[in-house]
Short mmCIF file of N, CA, C and O in Angstrom, two decimals:
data_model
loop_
_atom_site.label_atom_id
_atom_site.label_comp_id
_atom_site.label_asym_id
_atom_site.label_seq_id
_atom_site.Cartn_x
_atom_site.Cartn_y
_atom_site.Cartn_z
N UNK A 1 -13.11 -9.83 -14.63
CA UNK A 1 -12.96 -9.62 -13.21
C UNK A 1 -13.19 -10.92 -12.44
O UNK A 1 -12.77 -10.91 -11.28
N UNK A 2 -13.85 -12.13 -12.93
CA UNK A 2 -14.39 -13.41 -12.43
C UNK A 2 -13.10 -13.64 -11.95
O UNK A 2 -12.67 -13.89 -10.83
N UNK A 3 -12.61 -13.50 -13.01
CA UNK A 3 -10.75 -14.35 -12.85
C UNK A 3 -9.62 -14.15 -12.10
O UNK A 3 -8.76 -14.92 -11.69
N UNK A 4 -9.82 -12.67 -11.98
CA UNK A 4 -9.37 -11.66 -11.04
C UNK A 4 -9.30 -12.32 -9.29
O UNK A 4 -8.45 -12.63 -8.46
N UNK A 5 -10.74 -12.26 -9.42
CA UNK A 5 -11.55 -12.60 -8.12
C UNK A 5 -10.85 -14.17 -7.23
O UNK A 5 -10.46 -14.34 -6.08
N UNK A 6 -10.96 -15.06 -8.40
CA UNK A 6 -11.07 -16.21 -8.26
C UNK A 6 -9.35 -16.43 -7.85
O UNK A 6 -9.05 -17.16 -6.91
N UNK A 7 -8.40 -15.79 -8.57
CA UNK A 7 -7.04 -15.74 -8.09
C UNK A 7 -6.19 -15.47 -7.12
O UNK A 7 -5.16 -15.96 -6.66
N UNK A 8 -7.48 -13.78 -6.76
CA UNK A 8 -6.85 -13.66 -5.67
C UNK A 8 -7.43 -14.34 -4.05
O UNK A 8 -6.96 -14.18 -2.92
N UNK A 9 -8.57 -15.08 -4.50
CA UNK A 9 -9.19 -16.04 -3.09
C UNK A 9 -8.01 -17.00 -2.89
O UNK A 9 -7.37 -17.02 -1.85
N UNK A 10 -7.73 -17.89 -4.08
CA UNK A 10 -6.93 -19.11 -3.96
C UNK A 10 -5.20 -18.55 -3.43
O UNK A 10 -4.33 -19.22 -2.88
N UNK A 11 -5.20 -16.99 -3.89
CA UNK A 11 -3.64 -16.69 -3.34
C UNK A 11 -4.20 -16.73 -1.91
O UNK A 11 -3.62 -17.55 -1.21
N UNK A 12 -5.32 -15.96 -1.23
CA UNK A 12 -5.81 -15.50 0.14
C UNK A 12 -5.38 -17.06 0.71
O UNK A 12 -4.45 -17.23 1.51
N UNK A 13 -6.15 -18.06 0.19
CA UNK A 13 -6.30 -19.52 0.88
C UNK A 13 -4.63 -19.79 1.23
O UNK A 13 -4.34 -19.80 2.42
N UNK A 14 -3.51 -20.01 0.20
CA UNK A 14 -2.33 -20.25 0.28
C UNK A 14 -1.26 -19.55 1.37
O UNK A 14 -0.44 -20.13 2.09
N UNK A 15 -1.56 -18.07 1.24
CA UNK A 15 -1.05 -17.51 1.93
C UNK A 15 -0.83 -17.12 3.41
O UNK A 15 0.18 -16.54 3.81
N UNK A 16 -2.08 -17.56 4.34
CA UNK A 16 -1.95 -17.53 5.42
C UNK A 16 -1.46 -16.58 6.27
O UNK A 16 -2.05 -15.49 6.24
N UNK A 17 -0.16 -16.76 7.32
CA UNK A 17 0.24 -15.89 7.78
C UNK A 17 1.66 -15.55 7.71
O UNK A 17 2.46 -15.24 8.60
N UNK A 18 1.77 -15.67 6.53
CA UNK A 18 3.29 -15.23 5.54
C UNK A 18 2.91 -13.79 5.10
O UNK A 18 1.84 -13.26 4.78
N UNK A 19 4.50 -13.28 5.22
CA UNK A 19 4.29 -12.12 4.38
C UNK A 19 4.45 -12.23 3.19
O UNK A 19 5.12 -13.10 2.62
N UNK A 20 3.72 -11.18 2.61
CA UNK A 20 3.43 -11.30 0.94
C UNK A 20 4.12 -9.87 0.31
O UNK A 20 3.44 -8.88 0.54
N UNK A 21 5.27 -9.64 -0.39
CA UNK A 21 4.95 -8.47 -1.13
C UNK A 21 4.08 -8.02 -2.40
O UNK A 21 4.57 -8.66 -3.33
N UNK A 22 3.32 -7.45 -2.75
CA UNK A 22 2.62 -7.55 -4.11
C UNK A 22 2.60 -6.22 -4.52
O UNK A 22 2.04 -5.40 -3.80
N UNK A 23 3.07 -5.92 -5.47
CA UNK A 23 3.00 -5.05 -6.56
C UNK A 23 2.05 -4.76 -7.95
O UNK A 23 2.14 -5.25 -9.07
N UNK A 24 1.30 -3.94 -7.50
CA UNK A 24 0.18 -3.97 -8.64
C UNK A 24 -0.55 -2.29 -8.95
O UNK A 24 -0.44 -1.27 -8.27
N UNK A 25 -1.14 -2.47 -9.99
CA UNK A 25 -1.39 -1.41 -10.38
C UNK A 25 -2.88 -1.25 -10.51
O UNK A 25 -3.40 -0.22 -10.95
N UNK A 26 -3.62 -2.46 -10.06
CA UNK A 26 -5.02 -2.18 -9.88
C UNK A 26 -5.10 -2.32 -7.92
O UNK A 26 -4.71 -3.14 -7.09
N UNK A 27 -5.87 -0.98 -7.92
CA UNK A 27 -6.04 -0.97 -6.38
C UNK A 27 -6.89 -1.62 -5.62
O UNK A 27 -7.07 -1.45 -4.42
N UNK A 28 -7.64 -2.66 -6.60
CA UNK A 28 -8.58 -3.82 -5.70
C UNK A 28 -7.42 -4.55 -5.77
O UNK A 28 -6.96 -3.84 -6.66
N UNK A 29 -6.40 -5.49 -5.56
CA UNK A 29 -5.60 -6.05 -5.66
C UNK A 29 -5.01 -6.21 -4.24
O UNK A 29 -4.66 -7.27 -3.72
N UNK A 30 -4.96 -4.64 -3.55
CA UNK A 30 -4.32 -4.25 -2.38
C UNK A 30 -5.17 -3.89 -1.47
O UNK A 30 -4.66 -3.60 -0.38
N UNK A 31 -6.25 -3.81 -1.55
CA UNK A 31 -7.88 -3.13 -1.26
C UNK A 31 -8.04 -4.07 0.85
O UNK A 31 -8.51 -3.62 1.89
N UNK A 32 -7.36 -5.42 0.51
CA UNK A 32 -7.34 -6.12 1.38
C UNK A 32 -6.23 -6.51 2.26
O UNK A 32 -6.32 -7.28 3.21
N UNK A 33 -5.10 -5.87 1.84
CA UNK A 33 -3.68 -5.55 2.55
C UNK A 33 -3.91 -4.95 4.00
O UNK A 33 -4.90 -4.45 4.53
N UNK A 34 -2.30 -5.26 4.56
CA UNK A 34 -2.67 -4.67 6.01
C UNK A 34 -2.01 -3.40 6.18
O UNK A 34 -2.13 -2.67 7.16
N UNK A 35 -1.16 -3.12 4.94
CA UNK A 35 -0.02 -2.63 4.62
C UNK A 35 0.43 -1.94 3.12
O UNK A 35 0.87 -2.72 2.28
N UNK A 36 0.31 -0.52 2.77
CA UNK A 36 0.28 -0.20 1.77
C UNK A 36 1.27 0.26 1.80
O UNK A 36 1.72 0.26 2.95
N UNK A 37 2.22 0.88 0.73
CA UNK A 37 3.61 1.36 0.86
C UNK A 37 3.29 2.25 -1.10
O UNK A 37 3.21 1.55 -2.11
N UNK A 38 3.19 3.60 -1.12
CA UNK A 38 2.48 4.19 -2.48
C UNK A 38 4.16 4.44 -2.69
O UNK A 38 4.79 5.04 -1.82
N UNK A 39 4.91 3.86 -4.06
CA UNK A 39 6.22 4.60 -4.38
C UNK A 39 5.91 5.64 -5.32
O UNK A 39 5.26 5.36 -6.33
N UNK A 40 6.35 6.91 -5.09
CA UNK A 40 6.90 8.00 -6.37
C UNK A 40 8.43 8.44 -6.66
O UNK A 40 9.38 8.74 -5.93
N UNK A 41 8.29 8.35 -7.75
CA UNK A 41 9.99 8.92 -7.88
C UNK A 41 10.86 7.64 -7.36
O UNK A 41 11.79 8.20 -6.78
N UNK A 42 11.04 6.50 -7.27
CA UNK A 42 11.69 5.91 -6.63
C UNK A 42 11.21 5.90 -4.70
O UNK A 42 11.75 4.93 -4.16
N UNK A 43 10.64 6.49 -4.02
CA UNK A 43 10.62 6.80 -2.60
C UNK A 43 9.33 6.03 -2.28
O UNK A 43 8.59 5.59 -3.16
N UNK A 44 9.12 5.92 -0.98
CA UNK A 44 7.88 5.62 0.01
C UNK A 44 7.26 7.18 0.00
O UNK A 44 8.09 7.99 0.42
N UNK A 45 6.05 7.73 -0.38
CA UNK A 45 5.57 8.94 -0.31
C UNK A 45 4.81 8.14 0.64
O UNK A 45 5.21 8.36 1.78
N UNK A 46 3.99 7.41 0.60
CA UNK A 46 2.80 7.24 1.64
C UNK A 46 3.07 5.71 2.08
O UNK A 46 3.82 4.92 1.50
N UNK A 47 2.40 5.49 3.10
CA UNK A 47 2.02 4.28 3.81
C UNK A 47 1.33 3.96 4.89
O UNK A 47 0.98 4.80 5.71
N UNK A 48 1.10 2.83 4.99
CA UNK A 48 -0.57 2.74 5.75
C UNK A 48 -1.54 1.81 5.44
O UNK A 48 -1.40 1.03 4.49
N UNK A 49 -2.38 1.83 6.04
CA UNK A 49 -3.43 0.51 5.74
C UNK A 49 -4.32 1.13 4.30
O UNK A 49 -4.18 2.31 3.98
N UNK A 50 -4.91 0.53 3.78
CA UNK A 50 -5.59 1.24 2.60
C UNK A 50 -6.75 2.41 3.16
O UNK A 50 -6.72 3.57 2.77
N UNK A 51 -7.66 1.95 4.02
CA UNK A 51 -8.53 2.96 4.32
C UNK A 51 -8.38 3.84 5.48
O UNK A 51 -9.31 4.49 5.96
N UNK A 52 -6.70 3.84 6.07
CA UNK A 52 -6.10 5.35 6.55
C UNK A 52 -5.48 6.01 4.87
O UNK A 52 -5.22 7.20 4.73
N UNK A 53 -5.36 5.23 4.01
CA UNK A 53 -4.53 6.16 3.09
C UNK A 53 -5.54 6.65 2.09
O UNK A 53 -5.13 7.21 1.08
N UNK A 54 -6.95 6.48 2.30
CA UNK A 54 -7.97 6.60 1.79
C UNK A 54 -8.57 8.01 2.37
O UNK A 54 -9.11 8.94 1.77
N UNK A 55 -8.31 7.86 3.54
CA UNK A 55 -8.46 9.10 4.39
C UNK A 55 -7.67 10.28 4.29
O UNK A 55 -8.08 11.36 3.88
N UNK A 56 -6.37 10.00 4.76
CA UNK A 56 -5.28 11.17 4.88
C UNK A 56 -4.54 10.86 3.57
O UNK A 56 -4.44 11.97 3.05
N UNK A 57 -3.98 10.00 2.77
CA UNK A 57 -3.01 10.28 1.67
C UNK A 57 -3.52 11.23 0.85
O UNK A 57 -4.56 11.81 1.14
N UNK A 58 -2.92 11.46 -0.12
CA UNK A 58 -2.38 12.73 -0.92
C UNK A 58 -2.64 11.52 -2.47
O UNK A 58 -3.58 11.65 -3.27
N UNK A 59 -1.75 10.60 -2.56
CA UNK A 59 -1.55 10.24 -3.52
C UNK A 59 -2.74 8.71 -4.04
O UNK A 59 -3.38 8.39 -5.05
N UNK A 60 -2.56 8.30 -3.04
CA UNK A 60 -3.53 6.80 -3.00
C UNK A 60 -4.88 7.21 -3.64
O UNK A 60 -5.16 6.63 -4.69
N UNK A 61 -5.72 8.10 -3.16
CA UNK A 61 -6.97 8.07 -2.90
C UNK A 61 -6.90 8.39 -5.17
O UNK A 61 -7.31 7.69 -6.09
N UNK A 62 -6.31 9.52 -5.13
CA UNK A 62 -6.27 9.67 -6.65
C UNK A 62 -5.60 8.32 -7.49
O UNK A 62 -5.09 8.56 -8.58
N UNK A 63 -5.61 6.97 -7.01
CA UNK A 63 -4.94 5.80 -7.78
C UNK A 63 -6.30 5.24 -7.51
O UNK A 63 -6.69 4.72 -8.56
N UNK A 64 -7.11 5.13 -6.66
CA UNK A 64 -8.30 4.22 -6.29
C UNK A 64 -9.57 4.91 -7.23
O UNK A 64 -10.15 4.33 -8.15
N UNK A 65 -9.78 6.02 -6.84
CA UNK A 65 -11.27 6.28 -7.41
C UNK A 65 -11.31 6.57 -8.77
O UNK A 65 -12.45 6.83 -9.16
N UNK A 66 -10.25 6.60 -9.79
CA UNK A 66 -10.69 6.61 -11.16
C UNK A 66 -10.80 4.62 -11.46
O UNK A 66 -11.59 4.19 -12.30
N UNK A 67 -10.12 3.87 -10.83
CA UNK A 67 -10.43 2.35 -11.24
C UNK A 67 -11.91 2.39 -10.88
O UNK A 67 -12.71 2.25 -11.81
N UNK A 68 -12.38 2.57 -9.62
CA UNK A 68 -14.00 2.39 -9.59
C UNK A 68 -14.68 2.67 -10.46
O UNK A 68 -15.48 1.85 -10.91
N UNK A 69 -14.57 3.81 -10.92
CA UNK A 69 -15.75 4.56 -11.82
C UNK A 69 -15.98 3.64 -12.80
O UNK A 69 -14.95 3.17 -13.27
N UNK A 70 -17.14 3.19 -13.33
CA UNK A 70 -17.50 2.30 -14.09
C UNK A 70 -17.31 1.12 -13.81
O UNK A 70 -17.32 0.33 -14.75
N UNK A 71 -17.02 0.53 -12.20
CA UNK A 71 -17.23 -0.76 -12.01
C UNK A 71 -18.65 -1.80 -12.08
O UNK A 71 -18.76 -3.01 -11.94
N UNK A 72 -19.65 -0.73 -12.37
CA UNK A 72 -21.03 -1.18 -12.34
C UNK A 72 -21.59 -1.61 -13.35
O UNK A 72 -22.49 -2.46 -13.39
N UNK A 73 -20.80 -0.69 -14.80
CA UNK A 73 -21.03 -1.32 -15.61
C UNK A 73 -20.92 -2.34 -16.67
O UNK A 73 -19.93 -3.06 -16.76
N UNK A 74 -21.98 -2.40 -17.50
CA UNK A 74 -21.96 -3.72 -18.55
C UNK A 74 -22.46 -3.39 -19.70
O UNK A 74 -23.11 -2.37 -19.90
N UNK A 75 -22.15 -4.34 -20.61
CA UNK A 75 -22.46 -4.21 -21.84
C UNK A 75 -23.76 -5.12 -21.59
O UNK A 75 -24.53 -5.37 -22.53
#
């Protein structure tokens, strides 16, 4: 996760006030977006900032809280 971290600061630094599309499948990735867009089936089912789609989505909230679980731990 160090590496994770460290990648996505130096994208944050680069990027400025360009738009970015990013596609990813871990939801800390997008956690800091202004702009979420959830596809199913090919379609836009949801969209929204992450913590309105945290709130009202249907689909988001079930993509976020199984990655947390066990973020605390360690070997």
């Amino acid at each position: 996760m160090e590496n994770e971290t460290r990648i996505q600061a130096a994208l944050s630094r680069r990027i400025g006030d360009k738009t970015v599309l990013v596609i990813a499948h871990r939801m800390r990735t997008v956690s800091g977006a202004d702009k979420v867009a959830v596809l199913s089936n090919g379609r836009v089912a949801e969209q929204g900032t992450p913590e309105k789609l945290m709130n009202t989505g249907e689909i988001y909230p079930h993509m976020v809280k199984p990655q947390g679980i066990g973020g605390e731990w360690g070997i």
